[in-house]
């Protein structure tokens, strides 16, 4: 009997097809509301991945974060995940009135499909934490596992902004060590919970050769550890790619 059971378990390893994986993957994404982005991303922001939104101030990164906190709650009957969100604010620049406006817009959009999908309920499903420094950010990320155990419906965790608190650390080695520890903790959480991490980053100048180039903050190693990078520009356009010179423009 044990041999038969063991053989059965081994055979089950080969039960998944590429189509199964593709369909499951497309059902585990959070729509951004940007048609072009959603098309290029296969339906939206993927769960169990780290997605970075990078750009100068005023390019729409925070607005996208707020929208994702709402879009993750779209009912399953309307093709959504019907989840909740955790918003980690390091800049202390969170404006609930902006979030409320977006919630009312989404409520109107789905009023006929899901009458119970109301702005007040959406706001209740967004958990908020203020982290004014890097130490508190690390403590919040580490305690997120316990919070998700109590609130398993959370499907997206936003950090706005990851770079802001880390750049306040003057010791470069300490900053790098803390960044790696943060990313390891985020990865560990994703292995245990179906959650998407969405972080914002800023652009900075770096001297390469004899010329200054505009690049994302936090360095090259960090760039290799995130899954997706979305570039935001003041023109309102978005681009996808780890490097600006190899990124592709996304049209709505």
mmCIF file of C-alpha atoms in Angstrom:
data_model
loop_
_atom_site.group_PDB
_atom_site.id
_atom_site.type_symbol
_atom_site.label_atom_id
_atom_site.label_comp_id
_atom_site.label_asym_id
_atom_site.label_seq_id
_atom_site.Cartn_x
_atom_site.Cartn_y
_atom_site.Cartn_z
ATOM 1 C CA UNK A 1 0.000 0.000 0.000
ATOM 2 C CA UNK A 2 2.833 2.395 0.882
ATOM 3 C CA UNK A 3 4.536 1.714 -2.434
ATOM 4 C CA UNK A 4 1.285 2.353 -4.311
ATOM 5 C CA UNK A 5 0.737 5.599 -2.407
ATOM 6 C CA UNK A 6 4.304 6.698 -3.042
ATOM 7 C CA UNK A 7 3.962 5.946 -6.757
ATOM 8 C CA UNK A 8 0.706 7.896 -6.885
ATOM 9 C CA UNK A 9 2.340 10.938 -5.274
ATOM 10 C CA UNK A 10 5.202 10.798 -7.748
ATOM 11 C CA UNK A 11 2.771 10.657 -10.663
ATOM 12 C CA UNK A 12 0.940 13.711 -9.286
ATOM 13 C CA UNK A 13 4.114 15.726 -9.793
ATOM 14 C CA UNK A 14 3.452 15.620 -13.531
ATOM 15 C CA UNK A 15 -0.222 16.591 -13.453
ATOM 16 C CA UNK A 16 0.315 20.307 -14.170
ATOM 17 C CA UNK A 17 0.437 21.478 -17.767
ATOM 18 C CA UNK A 18 1.814 24.786 -19.041
ATOM 19 C CA UNK A 19 -1.784 25.852 -19.715
ATOM 20 C CA UNK A 20 -2.710 25.177 -16.064
ATOM 21 C CA UNK A 21 0.168 27.345 -14.871
ATOM 22 C CA UNK A 22 -0.689 30.122 -17.338
ATOM 23 C CA UNK A 23 -4.348 30.176 -16.293
ATOM 24 C CA UNK A 24 -3.471 30.104 -12.588
ATOM 25 C CA UNK A 25 -0.943 32.899 -13.067
ATOM 26 C CA UNK A 26 -3.426 35.121 -14.923
ATOM 27 C CA UNK A 27 -5.916 34.710 -12.064
ATOM 28 C CA UNK A 28 -3.340 35.848 -9.470
ATOM 29 C CA UNK A 29 -2.793 39.403 -10.639
ATOM 30 C CA UNK A 30 -3.972 42.826 -9.521
ATOM 31 C CA UNK A 31 -5.234 45.035 -12.338
ATOM 32 C CA UNK A 32 -3.503 48.425 -12.462
ATOM 33 C CA UNK A 33 -6.301 50.138 -14.372
ATOM 34 C CA UNK A 34 -3.797 51.068 -17.098
ATOM 35 C CA UNK A 35 -4.814 48.964 -20.112
ATOM 36 C CA UNK A 36 -1.368 48.948 -21.679
ATOM 37 C CA UNK A 37 0.378 47.984 -18.449
ATOM 38 C CA UNK A 38 -2.110 45.234 -17.692
ATOM 39 C CA UNK A 39 -1.675 43.850 -21.191
ATOM 40 C CA UNK A 40 2.139 43.803 -20.946
ATOM 41 C CA UNK A 41 2.059 42.389 -17.404
ATOM 42 C CA UNK A 42 -0.290 39.555 -18.316
ATOM 43 C CA UNK A 43 -3.254 40.976 -16.418
ATOM 44 C CA UNK A 44 -1.636 43.200 -13.798
ATOM 45 C CA UNK A 45 0.747 43.111 -10.838
ATOM 46 C CA UNK A 46 1.679 39.510 -10.001
ATOM 47 C CA UNK A 47 1.351 37.992 -6.544
ATOM 48 C CA UNK A 48 4.512 36.544 -4.944
ATOM 49 C CA UNK A 49 6.662 39.112 -6.752
ATOM 50 C CA UNK A 50 8.326 42.436 -5.931
ATOM 51 C CA UNK A 51 7.284 45.192 -8.320
ATOM 52 C CA UNK A 52 9.009 48.561 -8.219
ATOM 53 C CA UNK A 53 7.499 51.860 -9.381
ATOM 54 C CA UNK A 54 10.305 54.310 -10.147
ATOM 55 C CA UNK A 55 10.269 57.933 -11.248
ATOM 56 C CA UNK A 56 10.678 61.526 -10.172
ATOM 57 C CA UNK A 57 8.334 63.177 -7.706
ATOM 58 C CA UNK A 58 4.910 63.980 -9.132
ATOM 59 C CA UNK A 59 4.873 61.281 -11.823
ATOM 60 C CA UNK A 60 1.999 59.223 -10.389
ATOM 61 C CA UNK A 61 3.739 56.497 -8.380
ATOM 62 C CA UNK A 62 1.778 57.066 -5.171
ATOM 63 C CA UNK A 63 -1.497 57.344 -7.076
ATOM 64 C CA UNK A 64 -0.804 53.946 -8.647
ATOM 65 C CA UNK A 65 -0.089 52.504 -5.181
ATOM 66 C CA UNK A 66 -3.408 53.818 -3.874
ATOM 67 C CA UNK A 67 -5.221 52.464 -6.923
ATOM 68 C CA UNK A 68 -3.708 49.006 -6.418
ATOM 69 C CA UNK A 69 -4.886 49.026 -2.786
ATOM 70 C CA UNK A 70 -8.410 49.495 -4.154
ATOM 71 C CA UNK A 71 -8.195 47.294 -7.254
ATOM 72 C CA UNK A 72 -7.057 44.300 -5.193
ATOM 73 C CA UNK A 73 -10.529 44.427 -3.616
ATOM 74 C CA UNK A 74 -12.489 44.076 -6.875
ATOM 75 C CA UNK A 75 -14.980 41.214 -6.295
ATOM 76 C CA UNK A 76 -14.248 37.776 -7.701
ATOM 77 C CA UNK A 77 -17.575 37.926 -9.530
ATOM 78 C CA UNK A 78 -16.124 40.852 -11.505
ATOM 79 C CA UNK A 79 -12.789 39.137 -12.159
ATOM 80 C CA UNK A 80 -10.882 40.501 -9.154
ATOM 81 C CA UNK A 81 -9.137 38.974 -6.141
ATOM 82 C CA UNK A 82 -11.547 40.330 -3.499
ATOM 83 C CA UNK A 83 -8.583 40.905 -1.195
ATOM 84 C CA UNK A 84 -7.268 43.595 1.139
ATOM 85 C CA UNK A 85 -4.150 45.773 1.299
ATOM 86 C CA UNK A 86 -1.438 46.985 3.673
ATOM 87 C CA UNK A 87 0.016 50.455 3.014
ATOM 88 C CA UNK A 88 3.391 51.223 4.644
ATOM 89 C CA UNK A 89 4.082 54.964 4.538
ATOM 90 C CA UNK A 90 7.709 56.064 5.060
ATOM 91 C CA UNK A 91 7.349 59.622 3.728
ATOM 92 C CA UNK A 92 4.460 60.618 6.014
ATOM 93 C CA UNK A 93 2.760 62.032 2.952
ATOM 94 C CA UNK A 94 -0.352 59.841 2.931
ATOM 95 C CA UNK A 95 -3.550 61.646 1.890
ATOM 96 C CA UNK A 96 -6.704 59.654 2.742
ATOM 97 C CA UNK A 97 -8.832 62.160 0.825
ATOM 98 C CA UNK A 98 -7.073 61.170 -2.424
ATOM 99 C CA UNK A 99 -7.714 57.532 -1.613
ATOM 100 C CA UNK A 100 -11.371 58.254 -0.892
ATOM 101 C CA UNK A 101 -11.823 59.975 -4.272
ATOM 102 C CA UNK A 102 -10.344 56.971 -6.071
ATOM 103 C CA UNK A 103 -12.580 54.644 -4.029
ATOM 104 C CA UNK A 104 -15.714 56.541 -5.068
ATOM 105 C CA UNK A 105 -14.591 56.371 -8.714
ATOM 106 C CA UNK A 106 -14.135 52.599 -8.462
ATOM 107 C CA UNK A 107 -17.497 52.209 -6.707
ATOM 108 C CA UNK A 108 -19.230 54.023 -9.586
ATOM 109 C CA UNK A 109 -17.366 51.886 -12.122
ATOM 110 C CA UNK A 110 -18.630 48.622 -10.573
ATOM 111 C CA UNK A 111 -22.009 49.856 -9.309
ATOM 112 C CA UNK A 112 -24.027 47.765 -11.783
ATOM 113 C CA UNK A 113 -21.865 44.624 -11.543
ATOM 114 C CA UNK A 114 -21.414 44.612 -7.744
ATOM 115 C CA UNK A 115 -23.835 46.889 -5.829
ATOM 116 C CA UNK A 116 -22.248 45.903 -2.479
ATOM 117 C CA UNK A 117 -18.801 47.064 -3.606
ATOM 118 C CA UNK A 118 -18.789 50.365 -1.714
ATOM 119 C CA UNK A 119 -16.110 52.986 -1.059
ATOM 120 C CA UNK A 120 -16.531 52.835 2.722
ATOM 121 C CA UNK A 121 -15.852 49.082 2.737
ATOM 122 C CA UNK A 122 -12.820 49.530 0.494
ATOM 123 C CA UNK A 123 -11.289 52.051 2.895
ATOM 124 C CA UNK A 124 -11.844 49.675 5.821
ATOM 125 C CA UNK A 125 -9.908 46.970 3.971
ATOM 126 C CA UNK A 126 -6.745 49.063 3.635
ATOM 127 C CA UNK A 127 -4.459 48.689 6.662
ATOM 128 C CA UNK A 128 -2.097 51.631 7.250
ATOM 129 C CA UNK A 129 1.274 51.859 9.041
ATOM 130 C CA UNK A 130 3.522 54.927 9.318
ATOM 131 C CA UNK A 131 7.270 54.166 9.379
ATOM 132 C CA UNK A 132 9.296 57.383 9.799
ATOM 133 C CA UNK A 133 12.694 55.644 9.868
ATOM 134 C CA UNK A 134 14.519 52.572 8.564
ATOM 135 C CA UNK A 135 14.449 50.737 11.900
ATOM 136 C CA UNK A 136 10.675 50.975 12.137
ATOM 137 C CA UNK A 137 10.349 49.932 8.490
ATOM 138 C CA UNK A 138 12.403 46.804 9.200
ATOM 139 C CA UNK A 139 10.310 46.026 12.280
ATOM 140 C CA UNK A 140 7.089 46.446 10.279
ATOM 141 C CA UNK A 141 8.242 44.157 7.472
ATOM 142 C CA UNK A 142 9.334 41.517 9.994
ATOM 143 C CA UNK A 143 5.987 41.681 11.815
ATOM 144 C CA UNK A 144 4.011 41.511 8.553
ATOM 145 C CA UNK A 145 4.030 37.710 8.740
ATOM 146 C CA UNK A 146 2.083 37.777 11.999
ATOM 147 C CA UNK A 147 -0.275 40.418 10.607
ATOM 148 C CA UNK A 148 -0.991 38.309 7.509
ATOM 149 C CA UNK A 149 -1.709 35.294 9.688
ATOM 150 C CA UNK A 150 -4.453 37.360 11.331
ATOM 151 C CA UNK A 151 -5.544 38.945 8.032
ATOM 152 C CA UNK A 152 -4.949 36.326 5.296
ATOM 153 C CA UNK A 153 -7.052 38.303 2.827
ATOM 154 C CA UNK A 154 -4.252 40.856 2.354
ATOM 155 C CA UNK A 155 -2.937 40.360 -1.189
ATOM 156 C CA UNK A 156 -0.770 43.457 -1.685
ATOM 157 C CA UNK A 157 1.701 45.274 0.576
ATOM 158 C CA UNK A 158 2.836 48.730 -0.529
ATOM 159 C CA UNK A 159 5.985 50.492 0.699
ATOM 160 C CA UNK A 160 5.933 54.171 -0.311
ATOM 161 C CA UNK A 161 8.837 54.791 -0.438
ATOM 162 C CA UNK A 162 11.495 52.108 0.048
ATOM 163 C CA UNK A 163 14.347 54.457 -0.824
ATOM 164 C CA UNK A 164 13.215 57.354 1.378
ATOM 165 C CA UNK A 165 13.935 55.824 4.786
ATOM 166 C CA UNK A 166 17.061 53.944 3.666
ATOM 167 C CA UNK A 167 18.710 57.013 2.146
ATOM 168 C CA UNK A 168 18.558 58.752 5.532
ATOM 169 C CA UNK A 169 21.193 56.266 6.769
ATOM 170 C CA UNK A 170 24.619 57.866 6.292
ATOM 171 C CA UNK A 171 26.574 54.609 6.645
ATOM 172 C CA UNK A 172 26.557 53.023 3.179
ATOM 173 C CA UNK A 173 27.452 49.546 4.466
ATOM 174 C CA UNK A 174 24.665 49.673 7.046
ATOM 175 C CA UNK A 175 22.211 50.860 4.390
ATOM 176 C CA UNK A 176 23.167 48.020 2.047
ATOM 177 C CA UNK A 177 22.948 45.415 4.824
ATOM 178 C CA UNK A 178 19.509 46.632 5.888
ATOM 179 C CA UNK A 179 18.286 46.655 2.281
ATOM 180 C CA UNK A 180 19.329 43.022 1.785
ATOM 181 C CA UNK A 181 17.693 42.037 5.069
ATOM 182 C CA UNK A 182 14.485 43.783 4.012
ATOM 183 C CA UNK A 183 14.414 41.999 0.660
ATOM 184 C CA UNK A 184 15.094 38.617 2.278
ATOM 185 C CA UNK A 185 12.208 39.168 4.698
ATOM 186 C CA UNK A 186 9.924 40.209 1.845
ATOM 187 C CA UNK A 187 10.857 37.102 -0.150
ATOM 188 C CA UNK A 188 10.309 34.879 2.878
ATOM 189 C CA UNK A 189 6.829 36.311 3.367
ATOM 190 C CA UNK A 190 5.970 35.701 -0.290
ATOM 191 C CA UNK A 191 6.909 32.050 -0.013
ATOM 192 C CA UNK A 192 4.384 31.641 2.793
ATOM 193 C CA UNK A 193 1.605 33.969 1.620
ATOM 194 C CA UNK A 194 0.204 34.807 -1.841
ATOM 195 C CA UNK A 195 0.987 38.510 -1.602
ATOM 196 C CA UNK A 196 2.446 41.113 -3.976
ATOM 197 C CA UNK A 197 5.010 43.637 -2.771
ATOM 198 C CA UNK A 198 4.826 47.019 -4.507
ATOM 199 C CA UNK A 199 7.570 49.513 -3.638
ATOM 200 C CA UNK A 200 8.305 53.007 -4.910
ATOM 201 C CA UNK A 201 11.769 54.304 -5.704
ATOM 202 C CA UNK A 202 13.283 57.596 -6.843
ATOM 203 C CA UNK A 203 15.792 58.568 -9.507
ATOM 204 C CA UNK A 204 19.279 59.778 -8.664
ATOM 205 C CA UNK A 205 22.450 60.817 -10.512
ATOM 206 C CA UNK A 206 25.440 58.499 -10.775
ATOM 207 C CA UNK A 207 28.791 59.199 -12.387
ATOM 208 C CA UNK A 208 29.604 56.434 -14.886
ATOM 209 C CA UNK A 209 32.897 57.015 -16.635
ATOM 210 C CA UNK A 210 33.045 60.774 -17.035
ATOM 211 C CA UNK A 211 29.334 61.340 -17.430
ATOM 212 C CA UNK A 212 26.439 61.629 -15.019
ATOM 213 C CA UNK A 213 23.474 59.352 -15.671
ATOM 214 C CA UNK A 214 19.997 59.325 -14.140
ATOM 215 C CA UNK A 215 19.437 55.916 -12.512
ATOM 216 C CA UNK A 216 17.116 54.398 -9.886
ATOM 217 C CA UNK A 217 18.355 54.728 -6.301
ATOM 218 C CA UNK A 218 19.467 51.728 -4.179
ATOM 219 C CA UNK A 219 21.988 50.290 -6.647
ATOM 220 C CA UNK A 220 22.451 47.563 -9.244
ATOM 221 C CA UNK A 221 22.282 44.538 -6.930
ATOM 222 C CA UNK A 222 18.895 45.680 -5.666
ATOM 223 C CA UNK A 223 17.726 45.999 -9.294
ATOM 224 C CA UNK A 224 18.577 42.344 -9.838
ATOM 225 C CA UNK A 225 16.567 41.275 -6.781
ATOM 226 C CA UNK A 226 13.249 42.830 -7.811
ATOM 227 C CA UNK A 227 11.005 41.077 -10.335
ATOM 228 C CA UNK A 228 9.560 43.985 -12.288
ATOM 229 C CA UNK A 229 10.331 47.682 -12.701
ATOM 230 C CA UNK A 230 7.810 50.202 -14.018
ATOM 231 C CA UNK A 231 9.175 53.613 -15.003
ATOM 232 C CA UNK A 232 6.940 56.675 -14.559
ATOM 233 C CA UNK A 233 7.525 59.948 -16.427
ATOM 234 C CA UNK A 234 6.044 63.428 -16.111
ATOM 235 C CA UNK A 235 4.558 63.048 -19.591
ATOM 236 C CA UNK A 236 2.233 60.410 -18.128
ATOM 237 C CA UNK A 237 3.839 57.520 -20.018
ATOM 238 C CA UNK A 238 5.007 54.258 -18.424
ATOM 239 C CA UNK A 239 7.849 51.974 -19.477
ATOM 240 C CA UNK A 240 8.798 48.435 -18.443
ATOM 241 C CA UNK A 241 12.311 47.086 -17.922
ATOM 242 C CA UNK A 242 15.123 46.861 -15.382
ATOM 243 C CA UNK A 243 17.269 49.406 -17.292
ATOM 244 C CA UNK A 244 15.986 52.601 -18.879
ATOM 245 C CA UNK A 245 17.947 52.045 -22.101
ATOM 246 C CA UNK A 246 16.381 48.592 -22.549
ATOM 247 C CA UNK A 247 12.899 49.478 -21.257
ATOM 248 C CA UNK A 248 9.895 49.441 -23.567
ATOM 249 C CA UNK A 249 7.274 52.170 -23.695
ATOM 250 C CA UNK A 250 3.785 51.052 -22.712
ATOM 251 C CA UNK A 251 0.880 52.603 -24.587
ATOM 252 C CA UNK A 252 -2.584 52.714 -23.036
#
